[in-house]
Amino acid sequence: STQSTWGYLHPNLVQYAKRLAETFPAPLEVCFFCCSGSEAADLALRLAYCATNHTDVVVVDHAYHGHTQSIIELSPYKFNGPGGKGCPPHVQIADIPDGYRGIYKYDDPLCGERYAHSVEERVRAIQNSGRSVAAFFCESALGCGGQVFLPPGYLAAAYATVRAAGGVCVADEVQNGFGRVGSSMWAFESQNVVPDIVILGKPIGNGYPLAAVVTTPAIAAAFHNGMEYFNTFAGNAVSMAIGLAVLDTIRDEHLLDNATARGLQFLSGLRALQEKHTLIGDVRGKGLFVGVELVLDRRTLTPAPEQASAVAEHMKTHSRVLVSTDGPHRNVLKIKPPMVISAADVELALVALDRALQECATEL
């Protein structure tokens, strides 16, 4: 089924909603269309409010979900950053499940479950205040949090806690969906969970302003309260045709397979560079969602933000290779190339990084 503001359905809208829904596990089968990831996140929040009749939300530290006022309030990356006003009273912040820098490490088989205890504590804090949780918002792999791939079992434990308390679970796939992780179309599938609401943006239109929210019939029914969802441009015939073309390209050019192969090439090459450059503390990721954390000391994990910024600038200036920096300490190189990247492109990027690390290490 589909939801749209358009009173007169165009075949593209119906066809795209059907094709998109087919990529999701049941019962995720209702599509709402938007024009940006921020709009989609805002709509997901409205759905959660209507489904639960509550307004308190648990988020992960340093998360960014969008730029509307309601979603800035769910984004520690913004409200705890420059110009921010701190955490709103209806929001609780869970710890980043970072198995490299955090208290629990990736070699702990219970790492994911232990980090999920932080979500449980935040839910309990809401309950102790006499309120109930509406939703848990979490990226399926953390982008602004430092390219952190969630440890096994994290979402399963966190989702169970939130659902037991009456809340819904929202997966933000804006940065890591549409096959970027290689092994599956959606990054949440690597956690063996099914969210209640999924937010889509960025790659959905390959640069065209298109976004979506996918949810269950039950949540969509709760949202059908008479207020309606109105969006002037969402679901128009052109955007739906573009969405269909993106799905066709992902399928016809085998881009999930390419993400897997090029991701393995990246990780292998980056780990070889880690042996050469002590500045590289950690290499992590899956498919074409990769992070390289730079540290001054591998024992103390002292962050190296100046070096990370210098490396990114060097790669852009001298090699025309674009990477960015992020994470709570701005010391993680974010590697998220186009999914059509070739083996030669990956090798070029690795050579550029090697050169940048060598030169920046001697200059700083």
Tab-separated table of C-alpha atoms in Angstrom:
chain	number	residue	atom	x	y	z
A	1	SER	CA	0.000	0.000	0.000
A	2	THR	CA	1.078	3.618	-0.328
A	3	GLN	CA	0.383	7.028	1.144
A	4	SER	CA	0.751	10.292	-0.782
A	5	THR	CA	-0.593	13.817	-0.767
A	6	TRP	CA	-1.463	13.484	-4.450
A	7	GLY	CA	-5.175	13.196	-4.968
A	8	TYR	CA	-4.723	11.670	-8.393
A	9	LEU	CA	-2.459	8.645	-8.437
A	10	HIS	CA	0.089	8.332	-11.183
A	11	PRO	CA	1.159	4.773	-12.125
A	12	ASN	CA	4.768	5.630	-11.208
A	13	LEU	CA	3.739	6.238	-7.613
A	14	VAL	CA	2.004	2.893	-7.247
A	15	GLN	CA	4.742	1.009	-9.053
A	16	TYR	CA	7.540	2.569	-7.034
A	17	ALA	CA	5.792	2.039	-3.686
A	18	LYS	CA	5.333	-1.626	-4.599
A	19	ARG	CA	8.938	-2.056	-5.734
A	20	LEU	CA	10.338	-0.302	-2.685
A	21	ALA	CA	8.162	-2.260	-0.246
A	22	GLU	CA	9.288	-5.518	-1.844
A	23	THR	CA	12.848	-4.841	-0.655
A	24	PHE	CA	11.743	-4.886	3.004
A	25	PRO	CA	10.867	-7.755	5.317
A	26	ALA	CA	7.275	-8.039	6.539
A	27	PRO	CA	5.419	-6.248	7.996
A	28	LEU	CA	7.182	-3.154	6.568
A	29	GLU	CA	4.921	-2.499	3.594
A	30	VAL	CA	3.458	1.026	3.821
A	31	CYS	CA	5.373	3.843	2.098
A	32	PHE	CA	5.133	7.574	2.728
A	33	PHE	CA	7.127	9.805	0.373
A	34	CYS	CA	8.991	12.997	1.222
A	35	CYS	CA	11.567	15.292	-0.355
A	36	SER	CA	14.468	15.005	2.098
A	37	GLY	CA	15.804	12.814	4.867
A	38	SER	CA	14.983	15.512	7.408
A	39	GLU	CA	11.363	15.541	6.274
A	40	ALA	CA	11.305	11.763	6.510
A	41	ALA	CA	12.710	11.800	10.046
A	42	ASP	CA	10.134	14.409	11.068
A	43	LEU	CA	7.358	12.263	9.627
A	44	ALA	CA	8.741	9.169	11.379
A	45	LEU	CA	8.538	11.054	14.664
A	46	ARG	CA	4.899	11.969	13.966
A	47	LEU	CA	4.143	8.320	13.237
A	48	ALA	CA	5.754	7.276	16.515
A	49	TYR	CA	3.782	9.856	18.468
A	50	CYS	CA	0.505	8.713	16.917
A	51	ALA	CA	1.260	5.020	17.380
A	52	THR	CA	2.135	5.337	21.078
A	53	ASN	CA	0.438	8.551	22.296
A	54	HIS	CA	3.748	9.396	23.968
A	55	THR	CA	6.498	11.897	23.139
A	56	ASP	CA	9.698	10.805	24.917
A	57	VAL	CA	12.469	9.518	22.671
A	58	VAL	CA	15.751	7.661	23.226
A	59	VAL	CA	18.606	8.466	20.823
A	60	VAL	CA	22.260	7.477	20.551
A	61	ASP	CA	24.927	9.997	21.517
A	62	HIS	CA	26.382	12.149	18.724
A	63	ALA	CA	23.612	11.066	16.355
A	64	TYR	CA	22.379	13.335	13.587
A	65	HIS	CA	18.925	12.670	12.104
A	66	GLY	CA	18.065	15.921	10.304
A	67	HIS	CA	17.810	19.705	10.372
A	68	THR	CA	14.164	20.443	11.195
A	69	GLN	CA	13.598	21.776	14.706
A	70	SER	CA	11.874	18.601	15.880
A	71	ILE	CA	14.746	16.459	14.597
A	72	ILE	CA	17.553	18.724	15.795
A	73	GLU	CA	16.013	17.982	19.194
A	74	LEU	CA	16.751	14.285	18.519
A	75	SER	CA	20.304	14.971	17.338
A	76	PRO	CA	23.011	15.291	20.018
A	77	TYR	CA	25.426	16.063	17.175
A	78	LYS	CA	23.541	19.360	16.890
A	79	PHE	CA	21.981	20.205	20.244
A	80	ASN	CA	25.203	19.459	22.155
A	81	GLY	CA	27.355	21.172	19.512
A	82	PRO	CA	28.116	24.803	18.666
A	83	GLY	CA	24.942	26.879	18.784
A	84	GLY	CA	22.977	24.072	20.434
A	85	LYS	CA	20.866	24.466	23.541
A	86	GLY	CA	21.510	21.099	25.144
A	87	CYS	CA	19.353	18.027	25.480
A	88	PRO	CA	15.578	18.687	25.482
A	89	PRO	CA	13.589	17.291	28.430
A	90	HIS	CA	11.754	14.753	26.255
A	91	VAL	CA	14.979	13.178	24.934
A	92	GLN	CA	17.275	10.623	26.563
A	93	ILE	CA	20.792	9.892	25.248
A	94	ALA	CA	22.173	6.341	25.163
A	95	ASP	CA	25.882	5.586	24.913
A	96	ILE	CA	27.562	5.071	21.532
A	97	PRO	CA	28.077	1.292	21.141
A	98	ASP	CA	31.702	1.792	20.116
A	99	GLY	CA	33.720	-1.387	20.551
A	100	TYR	CA	37.004	0.403	19.881
A	101	ARG	CA	36.859	3.495	22.070
A	102	GLY	CA	34.026	2.586	24.445
A	103	ILE	CA	34.053	0.659	27.708
A	104	TYR	CA	33.074	-2.644	26.052
A	105	LYS	CA	35.294	-3.954	23.262
A	106	TYR	CA	34.496	-5.793	20.044
A	107	ASP	CA	36.222	-8.951	21.266
A	108	ASP	CA	33.636	-9.253	24.041
A	109	PRO	CA	30.958	-11.656	22.722
A	110	LEU	CA	28.366	-9.761	24.775
A	111	CYS	CA	29.528	-6.323	23.610
A	112	GLY	CA	26.251	-5.517	21.828
A	113	GLU	CA	24.021	-6.606	24.678
A	114	ARG	CA	26.112	-4.705	27.218
A	115	TYR	CA	25.827	-1.472	25.249
A	116	ALA	CA	22.082	-2.029	24.903
A	117	HIS	CA	21.854	-1.749	28.696
A	118	SER	CA	22.366	1.988	28.192
A	119	VAL	CA	19.129	2.089	26.178
A	120	GLU	CA	17.394	0.177	28.983
A	121	GLU	CA	18.668	2.726	31.516
A	122	ARG	CA	17.333	5.604	29.423
A	123	VAL	CA	13.938	3.943	29.076
A	124	ARG	CA	13.861	3.425	32.816
A	125	ALA	CA	14.690	7.108	33.359
A	126	ILE	CA	11.653	8.044	31.271
A	127	GLN	CA	9.452	5.670	33.258
A	128	ASN	CA	10.810	6.951	36.570
A	129	SER	CA	9.689	10.436	35.548
A	130	GLY	CA	6.123	9.170	35.205
A	131	ARG	CA	6.127	9.104	31.405
A	132	SER	CA	6.460	6.417	28.717
A	133	VAL	CA	8.802	6.019	25.770
A	134	ALA	CA	7.513	6.781	22.291
A	135	ALA	CA	10.473	5.703	20.203
A	136	PHE	CA	14.098	4.693	19.917
A	137	PHE	CA	15.853	6.375	16.982
A	138	CYS	CA	19.075	4.739	15.848
A	139	GLU	CA	21.088	4.636	12.631
A	140	SER	CA	21.669	1.070	11.511
A	141	ALA	CA	25.358	1.983	11.349
A	142	LEU	CA	26.488	5.212	13.009
A	143	GLY	CA	27.684	7.937	10.644
A	144	CYS	CA	28.300	11.159	12.555
A	145	GLY	CA	29.028	9.018	15.605
A	146	GLY	CA	32.259	7.924	13.915
A	147	GLN	CA	31.482	5.297	11.266
A	148	VAL	CA	30.633	2.782	13.987
A	149	PHE	CA	29.216	-0.526	12.845
A	150	LEU	CA	26.921	-1.794	15.597
A	151	PRO	CA	28.208	-4.822	17.539
A	152	PRO	CA	26.204	-8.055	17.089
A	153	GLY	CA	23.097	-8.251	19.237
A	154	TYR	CA	22.882	-4.526	19.954
A	155	LEU	CA	19.701	-3.662	18.081
A	156	ALA	CA	17.972	-6.928	19.035
A	157	ALA	CA	18.458	-6.193	22.733
A	158	ALA	CA	17.682	-2.475	22.426
A	159	TYR	CA	14.559	-3.085	20.327
A	160	ALA	CA	13.278	-5.690	22.794
A	161	THR	CA	13.645	-3.223	25.659
A	162	VAL	CA	11.889	-0.394	23.838
A	163	ARG	CA	9.028	-2.551	22.610
A	164	ALA	CA	8.492	-4.055	26.049
A	165	ALA	CA	8.052	-0.497	27.330
A	166	GLY	CA	5.473	0.308	24.625
A	167	GLY	CA	7.718	2.243	22.270
A	168	VAL	CA	8.473	1.800	18.584
A	169	CYS	CA	11.882	1.287	16.969
A	170	VAL	CA	13.005	3.631	14.198
A	171	ALA	CA	15.915	2.704	11.910
A	172	ASP	CA	17.614	5.629	10.199
A	173	GLU	CA	18.994	4.266	6.908
A	174	VAL	CA	19.643	7.629	5.275
A	175	GLN	CA	23.432	7.203	5.223
A	176	ASN	CA	23.754	3.435	4.990
A	177	GLY	CA	20.739	2.057	3.150
A	178	PHE	CA	20.198	0.879	-0.436
A	179	GLY	CA	22.892	-1.795	-0.325
A	180	ARG	CA	25.819	0.288	0.907
A	181	VAL	CA	26.832	-2.402	3.416
A	182	GLY	CA	26.943	-4.956	0.598
A	183	SER	CA	25.530	-7.973	2.370
A	184	SER	CA	21.940	-6.707	2.308
A	185	MET	CA	19.777	-3.909	0.967
A	186	TRP	CA	19.280	-2.455	4.439
A	187	ALA	CA	21.930	-2.191	7.140
A	188	PHE	CA	19.491	-3.170	9.895
A	189	GLU	CA	19.330	-6.648	8.345
A	190	SER	CA	22.903	-7.281	9.494
A	191	GLN	CA	21.550	-7.048	13.056
A	192	ASN	CA	18.821	-9.641	12.405
A	193	VAL	CA	16.043	-7.258	13.411
A	194	VAL	CA	12.985	-5.702	11.782
A	195	PRO	CA	12.292	-2.082	12.806
A	196	ASP	CA	8.823	-0.589	13.123
A	197	ILE	CA	9.677	2.492	11.051
A	198	VAL	CA	12.504	3.062	8.550
A	199	ILE	CA	13.783	6.444	7.344
A	200	LEU	CA	15.214	6.684	3.809
A	201	GLY	CA	16.959	9.571	2.062
A	202	LYS	CA	20.197	10.547	0.261
A	203	PRO	CA	20.816	7.583	-2.124
A	204	ILE	CA	17.115	6.933	-2.750
A	205	GLY	CA	17.143	9.453	-5.630
A	206	ASN	CA	20.890	9.431	-6.394
A	207	GLY	CA	21.055	13.190	-5.777
A	208	TYR	CA	17.454	14.048	-6.620
A	209	PRO	CA	15.365	15.385	-3.684
A	210	LEU	CA	13.515	12.241	-2.694
A	211	ALA	CA	13.004	10.463	0.616
A	212	ALA	CA	10.626	7.983	2.191
A	213	VAL	CA	9.342	6.466	5.402
A	214	VAL	CA	8.438	2.796	5.392
A	215	THR	CA	6.347	1.364	8.215
A	216	THR	CA	3.785	-1.239	9.191
A	217	PRO	CA	0.045	-1.236	8.431
A	218	ALA	CA	-0.717	-0.960	12.156
A	219	ILE	CA	1.358	2.194	12.618
A	220	ALA	CA	0.017	3.690	9.389
A	221	ALA	CA	-3.533	3.044	10.641
A	222	ALA	CA	-2.775	4.844	13.915
A	223	PHE	CA	-1.531	7.804	11.871
A	224	HIS	CA	-4.814	7.916	9.924
A	225	ASN	CA	-6.478	10.200	12.465
A	226	GLY	CA	-7.959	12.834	10.150
A	227	MET	CA	-5.054	15.312	10.159
A	228	GLU	CA	-3.673	13.880	6.915
A	229	TYR	CA	-0.122	13.946	5.605
A	230	PHE	CA	0.260	16.747	3.075
A	231	ASN	CA	3.429	17.309	1.044
A	232	THR	CA	3.298	19.440	-2.078
A	233	PHE	CA	6.001	17.702	-4.112
A	234	ALA	CA	6.448	14.292	-2.524
A	235	GLY	CA	5.373	11.350	-4.650
A	236	ASN	CA	5.312	13.287	-7.926
A	237	ALA	CA	5.670	11.298	-11.129
A	238	VAL	CA	9.206	12.477	-11.896
A	239	SER	CA	10.591	11.607	-8.462
A	240	MET	CA	8.931	8.198	-8.609
A	241	ALA	CA	10.479	7.518	-12.020
A	242	ILE	CA	13.868	8.445	-10.593
A	243	GLY	CA	13.326	6.155	-7.625
A	244	LEU	CA	12.495	3.304	-9.970
A	245	ALA	CA	15.614	4.012	-12.041
A	246	VAL	CA	17.769	3.846	-8.909
A	247	LEU	CA	16.307	0.466	-7.955
A	248	ASP	CA	16.838	-0.772	-11.508
A	249	THR	CA	20.463	0.343	-11.471
A	250	ILE	CA	21.172	-1.269	-8.108
A	251	ARG	CA	19.767	-4.528	-9.471
A	252	ASP	CA	21.095	-4.455	-13.031
A	253	GLU	CA	24.620	-3.316	-12.162
A	254	HIS	CA	24.865	-5.677	-9.164
A	255	LEU	CA	25.824	-2.836	-6.848
A	256	LEU	CA	25.440	-4.849	-3.647
A	257	ASP	CA	28.027	-7.283	-4.960
A	258	ASN	CA	30.247	-4.368	-5.922
A	259	ALA	CA	29.879	-2.833	-2.458
A	260	THR	CA	30.947	-6.128	-0.910
A	261	ALA	CA	33.952	-6.616	-3.208
A	262	ARG	CA	35.197	-3.038	-3.089
A	263	GLY	CA	34.574	-2.897	0.655
A	264	LEU	CA	36.786	-5.934	1.201
A	265	GLN	CA	39.417	-4.324	-1.013
A	266	PHE	CA	39.242	-1.118	1.029
A	267	LEU	CA	39.435	-2.912	4.378
A	268	SER	CA	42.360	-5.070	3.272
A	269	GLY	CA	44.261	-2.084	1.953
A	270	LEU	CA	43.491	0.055	4.986
A	271	ARG	CA	44.661	-2.647	7.375
A	272	ALA	CA	47.902	-2.881	5.431
A	273	LEU	CA	48.293	0.876	5.870
A	274	GLN	CA	47.544	0.441	9.578
A	275	GLU	CA	50.631	-1.763	9.828
A	276	LYS	CA	52.678	1.003	8.202
A	277	HIS	CA	51.258	4.116	9.879
A	278	THR	CA	50.936	4.220	13.676
A	279	LEU	CA	48.511	7.117	13.303
A	280	ILE	CA	45.818	4.615	12.276
A	281	GLY	CA	44.271	3.266	15.455
A	282	ASP	CA	41.280	1.406	14.036
A	283	VAL	CA	39.880	0.329	10.690
A	284	ARG	CA	36.224	-0.672	10.702
A	285	GLY	CA	33.187	-1.030	8.523
A	286	LYS	CA	31.334	-3.199	6.088
A	287	GLY	CA	30.812	-2.815	2.372
A	288	LEU	CA	31.281	0.815	1.374
A	289	PHE	CA	30.604	2.179	4.864
A	290	VAL	CA	34.128	2.427	6.281
A	291	GLY	CA	35.851	4.397	9.031
A	292	VAL	CA	39.527	4.970	9.812
A	293	GLU	CA	40.135	6.305	13.313
A	294	LEU	CA	43.336	8.279	13.791
A	295	VAL	CA	45.022	8.371	17.207
A	296	LEU	CA	48.237	9.790	18.608
A	297	ASP	CA	48.777	6.772	20.851
A	298	ARG	CA	47.302	3.328	20.240
A	299	ARG	CA	47.491	2.486	23.934
A	300	THR	CA	45.724	5.569	25.320
A	301	LEU	CA	43.624	6.116	22.158
A	302	THR	CA	44.356	9.851	22.311
A	303	PRO	CA	42.380	11.292	19.364
A	304	ALA	CA	44.204	12.940	16.454
A	305	PRO	CA	41.664	15.436	15.052
A	306	GLU	CA	44.240	17.844	13.593
A	307	GLN	CA	45.925	15.021	11.742
A	308	ALA	CA	42.586	13.697	10.468
A	309	SER	CA	41.671	17.118	9.114
A	310	ALA	CA	45.100	17.524	7.521
A	311	VAL	CA	44.899	14.084	5.889
A	312	ALA	CA	41.454	14.804	4.424
A	313	GLU	CA	42.631	18.170	3.092
A	314	HIS	CA	45.808	16.643	1.632
A	315	MET	CA	43.836	13.936	-0.189
A	316	LYS	CA	41.513	16.549	-1.677
A	317	THR	CA	44.241	19.001	-2.677
A	318	HIS	CA	46.898	16.635	-3.971
A	319	SER	CA	44.910	13.618	-5.181
A	320	ARG	CA	41.383	14.935	-5.747
A	321	VAL	CA	40.064	12.199	-3.476
A	322	LEU	CA	37.268	13.280	-1.142
A	323	VAL	CA	36.902	11.966	2.382
A	324	SER	CA	35.545	13.774	5.424
A	325	THR	CA	36.100	13.658	9.169
A	326	ASP	CA	33.596	12.981	11.906
A	327	GLY	CA	33.027	11.289	15.236
A	328	PRO	CA	32.836	12.831	18.714
A	329	HIS	CA	36.516	13.818	18.463
A	330	ARG	CA	36.511	14.626	14.709
A	331	ASN	CA	39.327	12.092	14.284
A	332	VAL	CA	37.597	9.500	12.080
A	333	LEU	CA	38.021	9.504	8.317
A	334	LYS	CA	34.648	8.728	6.718
A	335	ILE	CA	34.915	6.609	3.581
A	336	LYS	CA	31.570	6.319	1.789
A	337	PRO	CA	32.275	6.398	-1.952
A	338	PRO	CA	29.744	6.038	-4.764
A	339	MET	CA	28.565	2.442	-5.006
A	340	VAL	CA	29.759	2.237	-8.612
A	341	ILE	CA	33.375	2.684	-7.489
A	342	SER	CA	35.864	0.484	-9.339
A	343	ALA	CA	38.848	-1.532	-8.128
A	344	ALA	CA	41.132	1.037	-9.762
A	345	ASP	CA	39.346	3.841	-7.896
A	346	VAL	CA	39.861	2.067	-4.579
A	347	GLU	CA	43.555	1.599	-5.297
A	348	LEU	CA	43.882	5.281	-6.184
A	349	ALA	CA	42.212	6.241	-2.884
A	350	LEU	CA	44.518	3.943	-0.897
A	351	VAL	CA	47.613	5.402	-2.559
A	352	ALA	CA	46.314	8.915	-1.828
A	353	LEU	CA	45.725	8.054	1.822
A	354	ASP	CA	49.162	6.458	2.157
A	355	ARG	CA	50.799	9.582	0.797
A	356	ALA	CA	48.704	11.888	2.962
A	357	LEU	CA	49.470	9.940	6.134
A	358	GLN	CA	53.173	9.970	5.349
A	359	GLU	CA	53.388	13.680	4.644
A	360	CYS	CA	50.996	14.856	7.374
A	361	ALA	CA	52.761	12.759	10.015
A	362	THR	CA	56.021	14.614	9.338
A	363	GLU	CA	54.457	18.064	9.061
A	364	LEU	CA	52.360	18.068	12.259
